[in-house]
mmCIF file of C-alpha atoms and ligand atoms in Angstrom:
data_model
loop_
_atom_site.group_PDB
_atom_site.id
_atom_site.type_symbol
_atom_site.label_atom_id
_atom_site.label_comp_id
_atom_site.label_asym_id
_atom_site.label_seq_id
_atom_site.Cartn_x
_atom_site.Cartn_y
_atom_site.Cartn_z
ATOM 1 C CA UNK A 392 56.484 204.157 74.775
ATOM 2 C CA UNK A 393 57.652 201.227 72.630
ATOM 3 C CA UNK A 394 60.906 199.537 73.681
ATOM 4 C CA UNK A 395 63.057 197.575 71.269
ATOM 5 C CA UNK A 396 65.674 195.129 72.604
ATOM 6 C CA UNK A 397 68.450 194.372 70.101
ATOM 7 C CA UNK A 398 70.540 191.227 70.129
ATOM 8 C CA UNK A 399 73.072 189.662 67.763
ATOM 9 C CA UNK A 400 73.071 185.855 67.505
ATOM 10 C CA UNK A 401 75.118 183.231 65.683
ATOM 11 C CA UNK A 402 78.380 184.163 63.970
ATOM 12 C CA UNK A 403 79.193 187.877 63.800
ATOM 13 C CA UNK A 404 79.529 189.645 60.445
ATOM 14 C CA UNK A 405 80.797 193.068 59.336
ATOM 15 C CA UNK A 406 77.911 195.527 59.322
ATOM 16 C CA UNK A 407 76.348 194.320 62.584
ATOM 17 C CA UNK A 408 77.357 197.534 64.327
ATOM 18 C CA UNK A 409 76.090 199.644 61.429
ATOM 19 C CA UNK A 410 72.713 197.882 61.811
ATOM 20 C CA UNK A 411 72.675 198.356 65.599
ATOM 21 C CA UNK A 412 73.452 202.050 65.141
ATOM 22 C CA UNK A 413 70.718 202.387 62.553
ATOM 23 C CA UNK A 414 68.073 200.739 64.752
ATOM 24 C CA UNK A 415 69.053 202.801 67.804
ATOM 25 C CA UNK A 416 69.181 206.155 66.035
ATOM 26 C CA UNK A 417 65.991 205.564 64.019
ATOM 27 C CA UNK A 418 64.128 204.357 67.101
ATOM 28 C CA UNK A 419 64.979 207.456 69.158
ATOM 29 C CA UNK A 420 64.165 209.638 66.149
ATOM 30 C CA UNK A 421 60.719 208.021 66.122
ATOM 31 C CA UNK A 422 60.208 208.299 69.913
ATOM 32 C CA UNK A 423 61.010 204.767 70.935
ATOM 33 C CA UNK A 424 63.483 203.415 73.473
ATOM 34 C CA UNK A 425 66.206 200.838 72.893
ATOM 35 C CA UNK A 426 67.915 198.209 75.020
ATOM 36 C CA UNK A 427 70.800 195.948 74.057
ATOM 37 C CA UNK A 428 71.143 192.281 75.050
ATOM 38 C CA UNK A 429 74.747 191.142 75.398
ATOM 39 C CA UNK A 430 75.991 187.774 74.170
ATOM 40 C CA UNK A 431 73.042 186.796 71.980
ATOM 41 C CA UNK A 432 70.235 184.604 73.329
ATOM 42 C CA UNK A 433 72.514 183.547 76.197
ATOM 43 C CA UNK A 434 72.380 187.160 77.425
ATOM 44 C CA UNK A 435 68.617 187.133 77.300
ATOM 45 C CA UNK A 436 68.513 184.011 79.466
ATOM 46 C CA UNK A 437 71.029 185.431 81.947
ATOM 47 C CA UNK A 438 69.463 188.883 82.118
ATOM 48 C CA UNK A 439 72.430 190.694 80.554
ATOM 49 C CA UNK A 440 70.587 193.775 79.316
ATOM 50 C CA UNK A 441 71.885 197.330 78.888
ATOM 51 C CA UNK A 442 70.386 200.644 77.826
ATOM 52 C CA UNK A 443 71.410 201.878 74.375
ATOM 53 C CA UNK A 444 71.251 205.573 73.601
ATOM 54 C CA UNK A 445 72.108 207.501 70.441
ATOM 55 C CA UNK A 446 75.368 208.401 72.171
ATOM 56 C CA UNK A 447 76.271 204.790 73.003
ATOM 57 C CA UNK A 448 76.362 203.908 69.293
ATOM 58 C CA UNK A 449 78.582 206.824 68.398
ATOM 59 C CA UNK A 450 81.635 205.808 66.333
ATOM 60 C CA UNK A 451 80.591 202.173 65.753
ATOM 61 C CA UNK A 452 79.564 202.484 62.075
ATOM 62 C CA UNK A 453 82.960 201.442 60.621
ATOM 63 C CA UNK A 454 83.721 198.789 63.240
ATOM 64 C CA UNK A 455 83.603 195.049 62.549
ATOM 65 C CA UNK A 456 82.261 192.570 65.108
ATOM 66 C CA UNK A 457 79.296 193.510 67.267
ATOM 67 C CA UNK A 458 79.372 195.826 70.281
ATOM 68 C CA UNK A 459 76.781 193.573 71.922
ATOM 69 C CA UNK A 460 78.789 190.380 71.543
ATOM 70 C CA UNK A 461 77.211 187.194 70.223
ATOM 71 C CA UNK A 462 76.929 183.474 70.893
ATOM 72 C CA UNK A 463 75.688 180.366 69.172
ATOM 73 C CA UNK A 464 73.238 179.721 72.008
ATOM 74 C CA UNK A 465 69.749 179.024 70.729
ATOM 75 C CA UNK A 466 66.423 178.699 72.470
ATOM 76 C CA UNK A 467 64.240 175.664 73.085
ATOM 77 C CA UNK A 468 60.651 175.483 74.326
ATOM 78 C CA UNK A 469 61.734 175.046 77.963
ATOM 79 C CA UNK A 470 63.353 178.523 77.952
ATOM 80 C CA UNK A 471 60.417 180.463 76.537
ATOM 81 C CA UNK A 472 58.997 181.314 79.967
ATOM 82 C CA UNK A 473 62.332 182.757 81.147
ATOM 83 C CA UNK A 474 62.479 184.970 78.070
ATOM 84 C CA UNK A 475 58.937 186.187 78.631
ATOM 85 C CA UNK A 476 59.821 187.104 82.229
ATOM 86 C CA UNK A 477 62.914 189.045 81.158
ATOM 87 C CA UNK A 478 60.886 190.863 78.515
ATOM 88 C CA UNK A 479 58.185 191.777 81.058
ATOM 89 C CA UNK A 480 60.751 192.965 83.591
ATOM 90 C CA UNK A 481 62.381 195.301 81.085
ATOM 91 C CA UNK A 482 59.062 196.247 79.440
ATOM 92 C CA UNK A 483 60.382 195.081 76.059
ATOM 93 C CA UNK A 484 57.828 195.517 73.258
ATOM 94 C CA UNK A 485 59.753 193.561 70.660
ATOM 95 C CA UNK A 486 63.069 191.806 70.074
ATOM 96 C CA UNK A 487 65.213 192.975 67.151
ATOM 97 C CA UNK A 488 67.387 189.976 66.325
ATOM 98 C CA UNK A 489 70.361 190.184 63.965
ATOM 99 C CA UNK A 490 71.615 186.784 62.930
ATOM 100 C CA UNK A 491 72.265 183.880 60.615
ATOM 101 C CA UNK A 492 70.003 181.213 59.141
ATOM 102 C CA UNK A 493 69.847 179.161 62.329
ATOM 103 C CA UNK A 494 68.872 182.336 64.158
ATOM 104 C CA UNK A 495 65.894 182.730 61.805
ATOM 105 C CA UNK A 496 64.689 179.281 62.955
ATOM 106 C CA UNK A 497 64.980 180.465 66.556
ATOM 107 C CA UNK A 498 62.998 183.598 65.646
ATOM 108 C CA UNK A 499 60.307 181.353 64.180
ATOM 109 C CA UNK A 500 60.144 179.419 67.449
ATOM 110 C CA UNK A 501 59.890 182.650 69.455
ATOM 111 C CA UNK A 502 57.102 183.973 67.245
ATOM 112 C CA UNK A 503 55.197 180.680 67.540
ATOM 113 C CA UNK A 504 55.357 181.138 71.320
ATOM 114 C CA UNK A 505 53.933 184.676 71.298
ATOM 115 C CA UNK A 506 57.247 186.487 71.665
ATOM 116 C CA UNK A 507 57.179 189.389 69.187
ATOM 117 C CA UNK A 508 60.301 189.536 67.087
ATOM 118 C CA UNK A 509 61.680 191.237 63.984
ATOM 119 C CA UNK A 510 64.974 190.211 62.424
ATOM 120 C CA UNK A 511 67.754 191.280 60.086
ATOM 121 C CA UNK A 512 69.791 188.775 58.010
ATOM 122 C CA UNK A 513 73.371 188.952 59.266
ATOM 123 C CA UNK A 514 75.922 186.467 57.940
ATOM 124 C CA UNK A 515 78.912 186.463 55.629
ATOM 125 C CA UNK A 516 77.566 183.207 54.095
ATOM 126 C CA UNK A 517 74.674 184.879 52.181
ATOM 127 C CA UNK A 518 72.681 181.657 52.620
ATOM 128 C CA UNK A 519 69.443 183.098 54.055
ATOM 129 C CA UNK A 520 66.463 182.557 51.804
ATOM 130 C CA UNK A 521 64.256 185.395 50.546
ATOM 131 C CA UNK A 522 66.911 188.089 50.570
ATOM 132 C CA UNK A 523 69.277 188.776 47.674
ATOM 133 C CA UNK A 524 72.018 189.697 50.084
ATOM 134 C CA UNK A 525 72.828 189.388 53.779
ATOM 135 C CA UNK A 526 74.687 191.956 55.860
ATOM 136 C CA UNK A 527 78.407 191.078 55.902
ATOM 137 C CA UNK A 528 78.570 189.182 52.602
ATOM 138 C CA UNK A 529 79.977 192.031 50.532
ATOM 139 C CA UNK A 530 82.765 192.725 53.031
ATOM 140 C CA UNK A 531 83.769 189.060 53.166
ATOM 141 C CA UNK A 532 83.759 188.815 49.360
ATOM 142 C CA UNK A 533 85.959 191.916 49.206
ATOM 143 C CA UNK A 534 88.421 190.288 51.613
ATOM 144 C CA UNK A 535 88.529 187.165 49.427
ATOM 145 C CA UNK A 536 89.041 189.187 46.227
ATOM 146 C CA UNK A 537 91.880 191.136 47.843
ATOM 147 C CA UNK A 538 93.512 187.896 48.986
ATOM 148 C CA UNK A 539 93.291 186.470 45.450
ATOM 149 C CA UNK A 540 94.892 189.631 44.039
ATOM 150 C CA UNK A 541 97.859 189.074 46.351
ATOM 151 C CA UNK A 542 98.074 185.352 45.723
ATOM 152 C CA UNK A 543 98.137 185.897 41.948
ATOM 153 C CA UNK A 544 101.524 187.616 41.973
ATOM 154 C CA UNK A 545 103.334 184.961 43.988
ATOM 155 C CA UNK A 546 101.569 182.122 42.132
ATOM 156 C CA UNK A 547 102.738 183.596 38.833
ATOM 157 C CA UNK A 548 106.287 184.147 40.072
ATOM 158 C CA UNK A 549 106.668 180.501 41.164
ATOM 159 C CA UNK A 550 104.486 178.838 38.492
ATOM 160 C CA UNK A 551 102.416 177.241 41.225
ATOM 161 C CA UNK A 552 98.881 176.138 41.774
ATOM 162 C CA UNK A 553 97.303 177.995 44.672
ATOM 163 C CA UNK A 554 94.300 176.393 46.318
ATOM 164 C CA UNK A 555 92.308 178.924 48.341
ATOM 165 C CA UNK A 556 89.697 177.688 50.813
ATOM 166 C CA UNK A 557 86.884 180.087 51.677
ATOM 167 C CA UNK A 558 84.228 179.952 54.384
ATOM 168 C CA UNK A 559 80.549 179.736 53.507
ATOM 169 C CA UNK A 560 79.168 176.885 55.611
ATOM 170 C CA UNK A 561 77.134 174.541 53.428
ATOM 171 C CA UNK A 562 76.935 176.943 50.476
ATOM 172 C CA UNK A 563 79.340 178.295 47.866
ATOM 173 C CA UNK A 564 78.299 181.966 47.702
ATOM 174 C CA UNK A 565 81.574 183.277 49.134
ATOM 175 C CA UNK A 566 83.725 181.071 46.889
ATOM 176 C CA UNK A 567 81.650 181.957 43.820
ATOM 177 C CA UNK A 568 81.542 185.739 44.271
ATOM 178 C CA UNK A 569 85.045 185.922 45.752
ATOM 179 C CA UNK A 570 86.382 183.706 42.961
ATOM 180 C CA UNK A 571 84.773 185.692 40.155
ATOM 181 C CA UNK A 572 85.752 189.073 41.570
ATOM 182 C CA UNK A 573 89.295 187.885 42.341
ATOM 183 C CA UNK A 574 89.850 186.263 38.931
ATOM 184 C CA UNK A 575 89.974 182.605 40.024
ATOM 185 C CA UNK A 576 90.978 180.048 37.398
ATOM 186 C CA UNK A 577 88.618 177.422 38.789
ATOM 187 C CA UNK A 578 85.911 177.513 41.451
ATOM 188 C CA UNK A 579 84.691 174.495 43.397
ATOM 189 C CA UNK A 580 81.460 174.777 45.417
ATOM 190 C CA UNK A 581 79.165 172.342 47.262
ATOM 191 C CA UNK A 582 76.274 172.965 44.870
ATOM 192 C CA UNK A 583 78.028 171.592 41.764
ATOM 193 C CA UNK A 584 79.651 168.183 41.420
ATOM 194 C CA UNK A 585 82.825 168.519 39.415
ATOM 195 C CA UNK A 586 85.147 165.755 38.188
ATOM 196 C CA UNK A 587 88.804 165.816 39.173
ATOM 197 C CA UNK A 588 89.792 165.434 35.494
ATOM 198 C CA UNK A 589 88.005 168.682 34.635
ATOM 199 C CA UNK A 590 90.099 170.654 37.124
ATOM 200 C CA UNK A 591 93.348 168.900 36.224
ATOM 201 C CA UNK A 592 92.794 169.203 32.434
ATOM 202 C CA UNK A 593 92.079 172.879 32.841
ATOM 203 C CA UNK A 594 95.292 173.464 34.810
ATOM 204 C CA UNK A 595 97.232 171.585 32.087
ATOM 205 C CA UNK A 596 95.606 173.637 29.332
ATOM 206 C CA UNK A 597 96.524 176.848 31.099
ATOM 207 C CA UNK A 598 100.123 175.697 31.426
ATOM 208 C CA UNK A 599 100.304 174.691 27.766
ATOM 209 C CA UNK A 600 98.999 178.090 26.738
ATOM 210 C CA UNK A 601 101.754 179.803 28.700
ATOM 211 C CA UNK A 602 99.942 180.469 31.958
ATOM 212 C CA UNK A 603 102.022 178.354 34.274
ATOM 213 C CA UNK A 604 100.037 179.103 37.408
ATOM 214 C CA UNK A 605 96.444 178.577 38.511
ATOM 215 C CA UNK A 606 94.296 179.833 41.363
ATOM 216 C CA UNK A 607 91.674 177.311 42.473
ATOM 217 C CA UNK A 608 89.052 178.560 44.940
ATOM 218 C CA UNK A 609 87.153 175.964 46.975
ATOM 219 C CA UNK A 610 84.297 176.473 49.425
ATOM 220 C CA UNK A 611 84.834 174.838 52.824
ATOM 221 C CA UNK A 612 81.576 172.870 52.640
ATOM 222 C CA UNK A 613 82.413 171.082 49.366
ATOM 223 C CA UNK A 614 82.139 167.296 49.340
ATOM 224 C CA UNK A 615 83.076 165.337 46.229
ATOM 225 C CA UNK A 616 83.077 161.555 45.730
ATOM 226 C CA UNK A 617 86.737 161.498 44.637
ATOM 227 C CA UNK A 618 87.964 163.868 47.354
ATOM 228 C CA UNK A 619 89.096 162.173 50.580
ATOM 229 C CA UNK A 620 87.651 163.657 53.784
ATOM 230 C CA UNK A 621 90.393 165.609 55.529
ATOM 231 C CA UNK A 622 90.468 166.658 59.171
ATOM 232 C CA UNK A 623 92.322 169.808 58.172
ATOM 233 C CA UNK A 624 89.726 170.799 55.595
ATOM 234 C CA UNK A 625 88.740 170.379 51.997
ATOM 235 C CA UNK A 626 91.395 172.820 50.727
ATOM 236 C CA UNK A 627 94.242 170.600 51.917
ATOM 237 C CA UNK A 628 92.640 167.509 50.417
ATOM 238 C CA UNK A 629 92.084 169.243 47.075
ATOM 239 C CA UNK A 630 95.622 170.661 46.987
ATOM 240 C CA UNK A 631 97.061 167.162 47.491
ATOM 241 C CA UNK A 632 94.890 165.690 44.736
ATOM 242 C CA UNK A 633 95.929 168.455 42.327
ATOM 243 C CA UNK A 634 99.622 168.172 43.159
ATOM 244 C CA UNK A 635 99.562 164.369 42.788
ATOM 245 C CA UNK A 636 97.685 164.554 39.479
ATOM 246 C CA UNK A 637 99.585 167.423 37.847
ATOM 247 C CA UNK A 638 103.014 167.140 39.430
ATOM 248 C CA UNK A 639 102.871 170.918 39.834
ATOM 249 C CA UNK A 640 103.936 172.547 43.044
ATOM 250 C CA UNK A 641 100.719 173.356 44.901
ATOM 251 C CA UNK A 642 100.137 175.532 47.959
ATOM 252 C CA UNK A 643 97.075 175.960 50.142
ATOM 253 C CA UNK A 644 95.714 179.113 51.758
ATOM 254 C CA UNK A 645 92.843 178.797 54.226
ATOM 255 C CA UNK A 646 91.418 182.301 54.501
ATOM 256 C CA UNK A 647 89.594 181.487 57.745
ATOM 257 C CA UNK A 648 88.159 183.998 60.164
ATOM 258 C CA UNK A 649 89.734 187.059 58.570
ATOM 259 C CA UNK A 650 86.760 186.774 56.166
ATOM 260 C CA UNK A 651 84.479 187.642 59.106
ATOM 261 C CA UNK A 652 86.547 190.593 60.282
ATOM 262 C CA UNK A 653 87.344 194.136 59.262
ATOM 263 C CA UNK A 654 85.471 197.299 58.566
ATOM 264 C CA UNK A 655 82.233 196.851 56.564
ATOM 265 C CA UNK A 656 82.252 197.962 52.933
ATOM 266 C CA UNK A 657 80.062 200.863 51.818
ATOM 267 C CA UNK A 658 77.582 198.354 50.407
ATOM 268 C CA UNK A 659 77.272 196.558 53.764
ATOM 269 C CA UNK A 660 76.987 199.850 55.647
ATOM 270 C CA UNK A 661 74.172 200.947 53.352
ATOM 271 C CA UNK A 662 72.379 197.603 53.522
ATOM 272 C CA UNK A 663 72.658 197.490 57.326
ATOM 273 C CA UNK A 664 71.510 201.098 57.693
ATOM 274 C CA UNK A 665 68.528 200.708 55.371
ATOM 275 C CA UNK A 666 67.483 197.392 56.895
ATOM 276 C CA UNK A 667 67.703 198.940 60.374
ATOM 277 C CA UNK A 668 65.403 201.795 59.330
ATOM 278 C CA UNK A 669 62.984 199.287 57.799
ATOM 279 C CA UNK A 670 62.909 197.257 61.015
ATOM 280 C CA UNK A 671 62.065 200.287 63.135
ATOM 281 C CA UNK A 672 59.383 201.370 60.653
ATOM 282 C CA UNK A 673 57.849 197.910 61.056
ATOM 283 C CA UNK A 674 57.898 198.275 64.857
ATOM 284 C CA UNK A 675 56.199 201.667 64.547
ATOM 285 C CA UNK A 676 53.468 200.145 62.366
ATOM 286 C CA UNK A 677 52.966 197.258 64.786
ATOM 287 C CA UNK A 678 54.261 194.591 62.395
ATOM 288 C CA UNK A 679 55.758 191.545 64.141
ATOM 289 C CA UNK A 680 57.359 188.191 63.321
ATOM 290 C CA UNK A 681 59.110 189.075 60.061
ATOM 291 C CA UNK A 682 62.629 189.306 58.690
ATOM 292 C CA UNK A 683 63.658 192.342 56.669
ATOM 293 C CA UNK A 684 64.794 191.195 53.226
ATOM 294 C CA UNK A 685 66.307 192.985 50.244
ATOM 295 C CA UNK A 686 64.853 191.497 47.108
ATOM 296 C CA UNK A 687 64.880 192.768 43.520
ATOM 297 C CA UNK A 688 66.097 196.188 44.627
ATOM 298 C CA UNK A 689 63.371 196.602 47.284
ATOM 299 C CA UNK A 690 63.109 196.164 51.036
ATOM 300 C CA UNK A 691 60.505 193.588 52.037
ATOM 301 C CA UNK A 692 59.285 191.825 55.159
ATOM 302 C CA UNK A 693 59.214 188.030 54.889
ATOM 303 C CA UNK A 694 58.123 185.151 57.120
ATOM 304 C CA UNK A 695 60.612 183.176 59.200
ATOM 305 C CA UNK A 696 59.616 179.824 57.707
ATOM 306 C CA UNK A 697 60.856 181.156 54.353
ATOM 307 C CA UNK A 698 63.935 182.942 55.739
ATOM 308 C CA UNK A 699 65.186 179.915 57.666
ATOM 309 C CA UNK A 700 65.453 177.814 54.501
ATOM 310 C CA UNK A 701 68.847 177.506 52.838
ATOM 311 C CA UNK A 702 69.574 179.686 49.792
ATOM 312 C CA UNK A 703 72.092 177.821 47.649
ATOM 313 C CA UNK A 704 74.582 179.506 45.323
ATOM 314 C CA UNK A 705 73.468 180.565 41.851
ATOM 315 C CA UNK A 706 74.332 177.690 39.469
ATOM 316 C CA UNK A 707 73.750 179.785 36.365
ATOM 317 C CA UNK A 708 76.366 182.251 37.552
ATOM 318 C CA UNK A 709 78.670 179.350 38.417
ATOM 319 C CA UNK A 710 78.455 178.101 34.833
ATOM 320 C CA UNK A 711 79.147 181.581 33.485
ATOM 321 C CA UNK A 712 82.255 181.894 35.668
ATOM 322 C CA UNK A 713 83.889 179.339 33.347
ATOM 323 C CA UNK A 714 84.183 182.061 30.682
ATOM 324 C CA UNK A 715 86.934 183.653 32.777
ATOM 325 C CA UNK A 716 88.903 180.528 33.738
HETATM 326 O O1 F6P B 1796 78.382 181.290 59.361
HETATM 327 C C1 F6P B 1796 79.534 182.036 59.270
HETATM 328 C C2 F6P B 1796 80.752 181.164 59.353
HETATM 329 O O2 F6P B 1796 81.879 182.007 59.282
HETATM 330 C C3 F6P B 1796 80.836 180.058 58.302
HETATM 331 O O3 F6P B 1796 81.215 180.537 57.052
HETATM 332 C C4 F6P B 1796 81.811 179.117 58.949
HETATM 333 O O4 F6P B 1796 81.624 177.811 58.490
HETATM 334 C C5 F6P B 1796 81.479 179.231 60.410
HETATM 335 O O5 F6P B 1796 80.827 180.470 60.578
HETATM 336 C C6 F6P B 1796 82.657 179.165 61.332
HETATM 337 O O6 F6P B 1796 82.200 179.192 62.619
HETATM 338 P P1 F6P B 1796 83.117 179.354 63.914
HETATM 339 O O7 F6P B 1796 83.535 180.793 63.991
HETATM 340 O O8 F6P B 1796 82.230 178.979 65.037
HETATM 341 O O9 F6P B 1796 84.286 178.460 63.742
#
């Protein structure tokens, strides 16, 4: 009987538990067994393996985080033998790895060393290549949009500029989607170099036209030639520049790790569930060394060398966002 061992690696994201549940339930439905590895790749190296049954995933669908725990531990060549021994000991047919872009590089290394692996894209950053969306992105965007809704009312009441810093690593997906869906008045992302004057002029124009407040969303990974590096983050640096240039009272909100928390949205639950089913179908068919991707409305299986490349934010959409500033 085939045995799947699931592990979550890298940063957690809402929908991880929905994906674990989907893999476990689908696997038992199709006469396979499932194990869980706790603490990501670190758990695989330290032999931290548990049995997962349909009952053990009961009630986890709406929960954020991951019941297996995760870590940013990754594998190098010297640890391959240990992993093979653990897999032999537990009679593991294949690893089912849920993780971020760096995790896809680790999966590539495993596959190159004859360790069968299938993966699901799990990250709020949405920066994994080959898939239109990653599990966790929609929930994080929803959190950002809700935060912007709240910030709007107090910004308007005080005629302030609110700078809101989002997560996203090296990409601006979260800032772009969160900004558009939350009605931002300007969005700043790493993919597009923007002049300070453009932001400042826009804030002035809004004020002159009677809108005395502005919400500026900035992605944490943004670097601009005119923006001083700040130990406390790009949001603080940008807020200072805006306040100095406009003379308007400016406040900064760093949304931080709340973007990674909370119950997954319906969209993330569906994506996680469907990707989990797809992964188990691939195991059943004997397919190995692929990541499940959702592309153009269809589930696909793609290679790790493609998946581990960075997917940068959509510049065309960024330009269109200006319509709503
Ligand atoms: O990759 C997800 C992410 O939340 C990024 O958006 C962020 O830059 C990073 O992880 C934060 O990592 P940590 O939780 O280790 O501080």
